[in-house]
Amino acid sequence: MKFKSTRDSNVYIDSKKALLKGISDEGGLFIPEEFPKLGSINHMMDMQYKDLAYYILGKFFTDFTPEELSTCVNGAYNSTNFSDPYIAPIRKTSDRYFVELYHGRTSAFKDMALSIFPYFIQTALKTSDEFDNIVILVATSGDTGKAALEGFKDVENIRIAVLYPQDGVSSIQKLQMQTQEGNNTYVLGVVGNFDDCQTTVKNIFANKEFNKELNENKIQLSSANSINVGRLLPQIVYYYSSYINLLKFGEIKNDEKINIVVPTGNFGNILAAYYAKEMGLPVNKLICASNDNNVLTDFINKGVYDKNNDLILTTSPSMDVLVSSNVERFLYHMSGENTSLVSTLMEELKEDGRYEIDRSILNIMDFMKAYYANEKEVNEKILTTLLNEKYLIDTHTAVASVAYDKYLKETNDRTKTLIDSTASPYKFSKDILKALEVDTNNLNDFEIMNKLQEITSVPAPKNLSSLKNKKIRFDEYSKKEDILNNIKKFIGDANNA
């Protein structure tokens, strides 16, 4: 299996190189040359999560030896990293199924891929003749940053720097990053929003002088955002795992199609569901759920992508995104691998902040629906789900559940439906209590967490409740124009350590 670029049809490299580079030289994203067909689910029925990961990821990372891939999978999907033996368990309510993707070390779905991703990078680095060290640069809207930091903490020959928007993450998310341990970690708050962080990261990747300087020191700049194909592909596994579990417990019949609802900001999570569909998973509709930053809803429904709006800070901050990087990969697939068109559209987005796709491409996207939820709807959904279903969901999951309500109302499609539950409610305790109409005045973050536990009898994850005893290491904030110098200083300090 080789990997190609969304913007240059001449790029054709193996997976280890794609993993280390993160992004192609001309700015394109790496995609697999084809979708391997997995065939019938029957031969996967007895596989545990890690077996499934080995089987599926082995179809893509064919330049990994069986031993290398086995080490990656076994190191990632185990009882040390995940508190639930199913890794991604399913909770059934009256008319929908929630796949809980937050039982990893940082209580968010990003752990599903970022538990294995560091093993991929370390394995690829060991067999590289070009580089001795890697610098991972990450922009985060809340969850990716902590999951990446935890995954790469104290990994030999790898350093990681994370940028987060000063006021664009929850207080618990911020505390998770500010208290991060590890001698190779660096966290920087940015005076701006997530798109400022993401644009800065892309600009640093495109900075030829900086990259030349790194290369001369045998250092490779890479990313742990979902622009890296090594972040994207592991997410396919939990869609197959979920389908198999629904089948095992008699909730669906063999080959029965399901709908999948995904709350998404950067579009990677729902793109992985599309990849699973193309590989043979029986999928009826993919339903894209957005919050008030509903650029994806307009794109899927109207074919117009327009980021020329003010970013709205919501209670689902991981979705407060106006430029969804993985849409570029989706456009590549929907346009019949038209690299010229993708390059043109991405240039239009950069120059004008918008682009429009042809009706012919929009028609091909008819397997995907899109809806968005406002803050009032999110709060109501959290409250009614707890009252009616005795089930506590976080703000992002509530966005997805509202979107599914709207889909049902519009279509009356009763296909069994899986909803991605992407984060522990305790990452957003204050917002959850507000939705439950509980006063949190004069309470600190941990008193709020205790209050939520008291009311719902749902235990708080230990990795979050223990934050109160951790020392803040990173409380620095930077203007956009100063970020590169801060990153250089971090690399320089690490070199001299």
XYZ file of C-alpha atoms in Angstrom:
497
model
C 0.000 0.000 0.000
C 1.359 3.389 -1.050
C 0.160 6.831 -0.027
C -0.649 9.673 -2.393
C -1.182 13.417 -1.949
C -4.483 15.236 -2.326
C -2.716 17.986 -4.328
C -0.057 16.238 -6.403
C -0.738 13.066 -8.378
C 3.008 12.380 -8.686
C 3.465 11.773 -4.942
C 3.664 8.060 -4.164
C 5.335 7.040 -0.879
C 5.187 4.273 1.700
C 3.340 4.570 5.004
C 6.381 5.097 7.244
C 7.457 8.121 5.243
C 3.885 9.479 5.180
C 3.673 9.085 8.957
C 6.926 10.943 9.569
C 6.242 13.760 7.097
C 2.637 14.301 8.219
C 1.915 16.601 5.291
C 3.110 16.524 1.690
C 5.696 19.060 0.472
C 3.156 21.006 -1.607
C 0.690 21.161 1.313
C -1.502 18.222 0.372
C -2.658 15.518 2.777
C -1.702 11.876 2.413
C -4.342 9.329 1.476
C -4.086 5.583 0.844
C -3.901 4.664 -2.833
C -6.982 2.474 -2.472
C -9.516 1.202 0.044
C -8.767 -2.426 0.958
C -11.947 -4.505 0.888
C -12.431 -6.460 4.105
C -15.309 -8.628 2.905
C -17.755 -10.321 5.262
C -17.844 -9.428 8.939
C -18.151 -13.139 9.813
C -14.408 -13.835 9.958
C -13.932 -10.911 12.387
C -16.592 -11.929 14.913
C -14.177 -13.500 17.416
C -11.595 -10.731 17.244
C -10.947 -8.540 20.277
C -10.386 -4.833 19.674
C -6.612 -5.160 19.366
C -6.970 -8.110 16.945
C -9.302 -6.010 14.816
C -6.834 -3.112 14.900
C -4.009 -5.425 13.811
C -6.100 -6.820 10.956
C -7.431 -3.498 9.628
C -4.323 -1.355 10.082
C -2.192 -4.102 8.568
C -4.053 -3.527 5.295
C -2.730 0.041 5.182
C 0.677 -0.038 6.884
C 2.108 -2.830 4.758
C 5.723 -1.725 5.213
C 5.470 -2.500 8.945
C 6.648 -6.011 9.767
C 4.099 -8.217 11.567
C 6.233 -7.860 14.705
C 6.334 -4.061 14.447
C 2.588 -3.784 13.959
C 1.900 -6.230 16.767
C 4.061 -4.162 19.141
C 2.146 -1.006 18.175
C -1.283 -2.574 18.657
C -0.495 -4.380 21.915
C 1.168 -1.272 23.341
C -1.898 0.845 22.582
C -5.040 -1.185 23.221
C -4.612 -2.651 26.685
C -5.978 -2.319 30.230
C -3.298 0.234 31.145
C -4.527 2.696 28.521
C -8.248 1.891 28.544
C -10.490 1.354 31.553
C -13.133 -0.687 29.717
C -12.316 -4.174 28.375
C -14.331 -3.472 25.220
C -12.141 -0.366 24.571
C -15.164 1.212 22.832
C -18.299 -0.109 24.617
C -21.823 0.591 23.389
C -24.679 1.952 25.501
C -28.211 1.366 24.206
C -31.019 3.837 24.893
C -34.588 3.633 23.623
C -33.936 4.388 19.950
C -30.173 4.840 19.488
C -26.810 3.349 20.361
C -23.959 5.402 21.809
C -20.434 4.114 21.272
C -18.392 5.452 24.192
C -15.037 6.506 22.832
C -13.784 8.163 26.017
C -12.451 5.350 28.201
C -8.815 6.125 27.394
C -6.175 7.992 29.379
C -7.486 11.507 28.678
C -11.241 10.771 28.577
C -11.787 11.736 24.942
C -12.132 9.912 21.639
C -8.741 11.224 20.518
C -7.210 8.503 22.726
C -8.531 5.890 20.296
C -5.964 6.924 17.676
C -3.399 8.732 19.790
C -2.710 5.660 21.917
C -1.245 3.887 18.892
C 0.047 6.844 16.895
C 3.238 7.377 18.985
C 4.136 3.713 18.406
C 3.738 4.249 14.659
C 6.015 7.295 14.734
C 8.657 5.670 16.906
C 8.706 2.554 14.708
C 8.987 4.621 11.523
C 11.769 6.749 13.020
C 13.847 3.691 13.943
C 13.970 2.601 10.314
C 14.596 6.090 8.882
C 17.997 6.963 7.445
C 17.089 10.628 7.074
C 16.189 11.676 10.619
C 17.303 11.053 14.189
C 14.606 13.073 15.951
C 11.013 14.182 15.447
C 9.285 17.366 16.579
C 5.510 16.900 16.759
C 3.568 20.152 16.401
C -0.118 20.122 17.327
C -2.950 22.635 17.222
C -5.806 21.636 19.509
C -9.378 22.725 20.143
C -9.275 20.840 23.431
C -8.929 17.067 23.271
C -6.242 16.313 20.669
C -3.581 18.256 22.563
C -3.842 16.353 25.827
C -4.190 12.978 24.116
C -1.103 13.671 21.982
C 0.899 14.935 24.965
C 0.027 11.853 26.983
C 0.812 9.538 24.083
C 4.232 11.058 23.348
C 5.248 11.798 26.941
C 8.913 10.816 27.472
C 9.073 8.893 24.183
C 12.709 8.705 23.127
C 13.873 10.964 20.241
C 10.499 12.691 19.991
C 9.464 16.132 21.265
C 5.946 17.496 21.219
C 4.649 21.078 21.258
C 0.941 21.838 21.581
C -0.864 25.112 20.803
C -4.329 25.773 22.231
C -6.611 28.828 22.050
C -6.486 30.840 25.274
C -10.258 31.032 25.716
C -11.371 28.244 23.376
C -11.129 25.173 25.635
C -12.899 24.179 28.835
C -11.170 24.889 32.133
C -10.589 21.166 32.702
C -9.157 20.714 29.202
C -6.818 23.639 29.837
C -5.756 22.222 33.201
C -5.096 18.825 31.617
C -2.588 20.449 29.263
C -1.063 22.948 31.680
C -0.194 20.185 34.167
C 1.264 17.852 31.542
C 4.275 15.860 32.669
C 7.195 14.703 30.528
C 10.622 16.160 29.757
C 9.892 16.322 26.031
C 6.596 18.224 26.231
C 5.734 21.895 25.660
C 2.348 23.618 25.840
C 1.609 27.155 24.672
C -1.631 29.110 24.952
C -2.407 31.299 21.930
C -4.090 34.686 22.045
C -6.721 33.820 19.437
C -9.055 30.991 18.429
C -8.479 27.428 17.240
C -8.288 28.413 13.587
C -5.455 30.803 14.512
C -3.632 27.847 16.107
C -4.287 25.568 13.148
C -3.258 28.180 10.568
C -0.062 28.877 12.505
C 0.825 25.178 12.499
C 0.226 24.963 8.730
C 2.360 28.075 8.183
C 5.210 26.592 10.228
C 5.027 23.404 8.136
C 5.213 25.566 5.007
C 8.167 27.621 6.337
C 10.999 26.329 4.122
C 13.748 28.136 6.013
C 12.709 26.671 9.365
C 12.306 23.183 7.912
C 15.710 23.403 6.215
C 17.249 24.338 9.562
C 15.597 21.329 11.210
C 16.582 18.960 8.406
C 20.208 20.029 8.676
C 20.035 18.814 12.276
C 18.330 15.566 11.160
C 15.069 16.648 12.803
C 11.739 15.931 11.078
C 8.775 18.228 11.728
C 5.539 16.232 11.932
C 1.995 16.513 13.232
C -0.339 14.577 15.504
C -3.429 16.358 14.222
C -5.766 14.385 11.994
C -3.976 15.895 8.995
C -1.559 13.003 9.692
C -2.855 9.819 8.109
C -1.608 7.882 11.148
C -4.226 9.692 13.220
C -7.022 9.104 10.746
C -6.797 5.404 9.928
C -6.960 3.940 13.486
C -10.407 5.532 13.827
C -11.765 3.080 11.247
C -11.317 0.285 13.787
C -13.980 1.432 16.249
C -16.636 1.553 13.537
C -15.962 -2.090 12.708
C -15.759 -2.933 16.413
C -19.128 -1.258 17.040
C -20.826 -3.071 14.192
C -19.471 -6.422 15.398
C -20.663 -5.738 18.966
C -24.150 -4.803 17.730
C -24.176 -8.067 15.806
C -22.868 -10.136 18.725
C -25.570 -8.878 21.065
C -28.356 -9.446 18.550
C -29.169 -5.788 17.978
C -28.695 -6.078 14.204
C -28.669 -8.913 11.647
C -25.735 -9.888 9.464
C -25.175 -7.340 6.642
C -27.870 -5.057 8.060
C -27.006 -1.442 7.326
C -26.652 1.110 10.120
C -26.567 4.901 10.283
C -23.636 6.616 11.993
C -23.889 10.063 13.591
C -20.650 11.938 14.230
C -20.171 15.256 16.062
C -17.269 16.721 14.145
C -15.054 19.783 13.958
C -12.081 18.779 11.812
C -14.040 16.128 9.857
C -11.549 13.328 10.589
C -13.900 11.216 12.694
C -16.644 11.120 10.084
C -14.094 10.658 7.296
C -12.933 7.482 9.070
C -16.565 6.303 9.034
C -16.637 6.975 5.270
C -13.427 4.948 4.873
C -15.041 2.087 6.811
C -18.046 2.281 4.482
C -15.801 2.114 1.422
C -13.998 -0.898 2.896
C -17.272 -2.784 3.111
C -18.906 -1.872 6.441
C -22.700 -1.926 5.906
C -23.534 1.777 6.265
C -26.740 3.483 5.177
C -26.254 7.176 6.015
C -23.458 9.154 7.625
C -24.891 12.071 9.619
C -22.581 15.010 10.257
C -23.414 16.988 13.402
C -22.182 20.554 13.974
C -22.694 23.129 16.694
C -23.324 26.842 16.024
C -20.154 26.874 13.896
C -22.081 25.144 11.141
C -19.836 25.524 8.086
C -19.910 21.758 7.516
C -23.717 21.714 7.499
C -23.791 24.268 4.692
C -21.037 22.465 2.814
C -22.794 19.099 2.843
C -26.274 20.492 2.208
C -25.458 23.257 -0.285
C -21.962 22.568 -1.606
C -20.655 25.889 -0.285
C -17.748 25.995 2.155
C -17.494 29.453 3.727
C -15.274 30.208 6.703
C -15.964 33.956 6.569
C -17.827 33.973 9.863
C -16.844 34.856 13.382
C -15.943 31.763 15.357
C -18.546 31.199 18.074
C -17.300 29.847 21.394
C -19.722 27.132 22.475
C -20.011 24.510 25.203
C -18.709 21.932 22.680
C -15.293 23.558 22.109
C -13.703 20.650 20.247
C -16.117 21.488 17.426
C -15.468 25.230 17.428
C -13.733 25.035 14.073
C -14.222 26.977 10.836
C -11.554 25.264 8.714
C -12.046 21.500 8.794
C -8.794 20.065 7.464
C -10.071 16.615 6.507
C -12.664 17.999 4.115
C -9.724 18.211 1.706
C -9.378 14.423 1.747
C -13.132 14.037 1.308
C -13.081 16.364 -1.712
C -10.268 14.294 -3.211
C -12.363 11.143 -3.000
C -15.642 12.776 -4.086
C -14.018 14.454 -7.119
C -12.588 11.197 -8.453
C -9.061 11.928 -7.133
C -8.854 15.251 -8.967
C -5.703 16.784 -7.432
C -5.921 19.860 -9.653
C -9.448 20.647 -8.464
C -8.525 20.070 -4.810
C -5.517 22.418 -5.142
C -7.702 25.089 -6.728
C -10.401 24.823 -4.051
C -7.845 24.948 -1.230
C -6.268 28.022 -2.788
C -9.703 29.663 -3.030
C -10.301 28.872 0.634
C -6.959 30.424 1.532
C -7.459 33.549 -0.594
C -11.225 34.157 -0.372
C -12.263 32.116 2.656
C -14.795 30.142 0.611
C -15.317 27.821 -2.321
C -18.211 26.104 -4.033
C -18.322 22.613 -5.497
C -20.180 21.471 -8.610
C -23.634 19.950 -8.330
C -22.197 16.713 -9.779
C -19.911 16.316 -6.738
C -22.704 17.262 -4.342
C -24.886 14.535 -5.857
C -22.188 11.922 -5.173
C -22.308 12.958 -1.485
C -25.942 11.870 -1.100
C -25.000 9.193 1.476
C -24.193 12.006 3.903
C -26.639 14.257 5.756
C -25.834 17.245 7.959
C -27.551 19.148 10.767
C -26.500 21.475 13.547
C -27.577 22.108 17.126
C -27.701 25.413 18.976
C -26.826 25.800 22.656
C -30.439 25.702 23.823
C -31.018 22.412 22.009
C -27.804 20.959 23.433
C -28.787 21.833 27.012
C -32.264 20.378 26.570
C -30.850 17.157 25.125
C -28.440 16.655 28.052
C -31.305 17.157 30.521
C -33.879 14.962 28.749
C -31.361 12.159 28.091
C -30.551 12.005 31.801
C -34.190 12.212 32.876
C -35.674 9.852 30.275
C -32.816 7.424 29.612
C -30.870 7.656 32.900
C -27.801 8.310 30.746
C -25.309 11.157 31.092
C -23.816 12.566 27.885
C -21.380 15.387 27.258
C -22.003 18.492 25.166
C -20.484 17.147 21.930
C -22.482 13.919 22.161
C -25.588 16.024 22.776
C -24.931 17.911 19.523
C -24.894 14.572 17.701
C -28.052 13.360 19.433
C -29.909 16.562 18.486
C -28.744 16.121 14.885
C -30.140 12.599 14.900
C -33.490 13.889 16.201
C -33.605 16.290 13.242
C -32.685 13.511 10.816
C -35.482 11.326 12.203
C -38.000 14.140 11.940
C -37.010 14.848 8.349
C -36.759 11.271 7.063
C -38.544 8.956 9.526
C -35.740 6.510 8.699
C -35.747 3.827 11.400
C -32.415 2.257 10.440
C -30.499 1.280 13.610
C -28.238 4.205 14.456
C -24.857 4.491 16.156
C -23.863 7.823 17.731
C -20.259 8.682 18.529
C -19.994 9.693 22.182
C -16.726 11.558 22.044
C -15.866 12.793 25.540
C -16.512 12.228 29.209
C -19.144 14.631 30.582
C -16.654 15.450 33.357
C -14.466 17.370 30.921
C -17.351 19.867 30.766
C -18.869 19.526 34.235
C -19.854 23.181 34.580
C -21.726 23.203 31.269
C -23.399 19.884 32.079
C -24.630 21.192 35.436
C -25.914 24.341 33.751
C -27.876 22.128 31.339
C -29.209 20.230 34.364
C -30.245 23.597 35.854
C -27.904 23.312 38.830
C -26.290 26.451 40.250
C -22.473 26.369 40.190
C -21.784 29.856 41.553
C -18.889 30.024 44.016
C -17.797 26.453 43.206
C -14.368 25.639 41.785
C -13.832 23.081 39.015
C -13.398 20.154 41.370
C -16.362 21.072 43.561
C -18.387 21.248 40.346
C -17.113 17.802 39.371
C -18.109 16.439 42.787
C -21.544 18.017 42.482
C -22.116 16.329 39.120
C -21.053 13.004 40.579
C -23.358 13.502 43.542
C -26.388 14.262 41.340
C -25.900 11.580 38.695
C -24.063 8.789 40.583
C -21.788 8.540 37.544
C -18.175 8.372 38.809
C -15.693 10.940 37.552
C -12.664 9.513 35.703
C -9.627 9.413 37.995
C -7.429 11.134 35.432
C -9.686 14.203 35.710
C -10.452 14.233 39.430
C -6.733 13.896 40.239
C -5.842 17.074 38.330
C -6.351 19.138 41.502
C -3.163 17.640 42.942
C -1.015 18.368 39.904
C 1.386 21.251 39.457
C 0.850 23.734 36.621
C 3.929 23.652 34.374
C 2.781 25.617 31.327
C 0.972 28.916 31.852
C 2.538 30.913 29.011
C 0.491 32.719 26.348
C 1.740 33.987 23.013
C 0.613 36.209 20.159
C 0.428 34.471 16.787
C 3.467 36.284 15.417
C 5.668 35.102 18.312
C 4.791 31.395 18.183
C 7.563 30.297 15.825
C 10.216 31.849 18.078
C 8.712 30.076 21.076
C 8.828 26.755 19.206
C 12.454 27.394 18.187
C 13.350 28.112 21.801
C 11.696 24.869 22.933
C 13.646 22.875 20.333
C 16.877 24.671 21.217
C 16.392 24.082 24.941
C 15.670 20.399 24.269
C 18.831 20.103 22.155
C 20.896 21.575 24.963
C 19.307 19.517 27.716
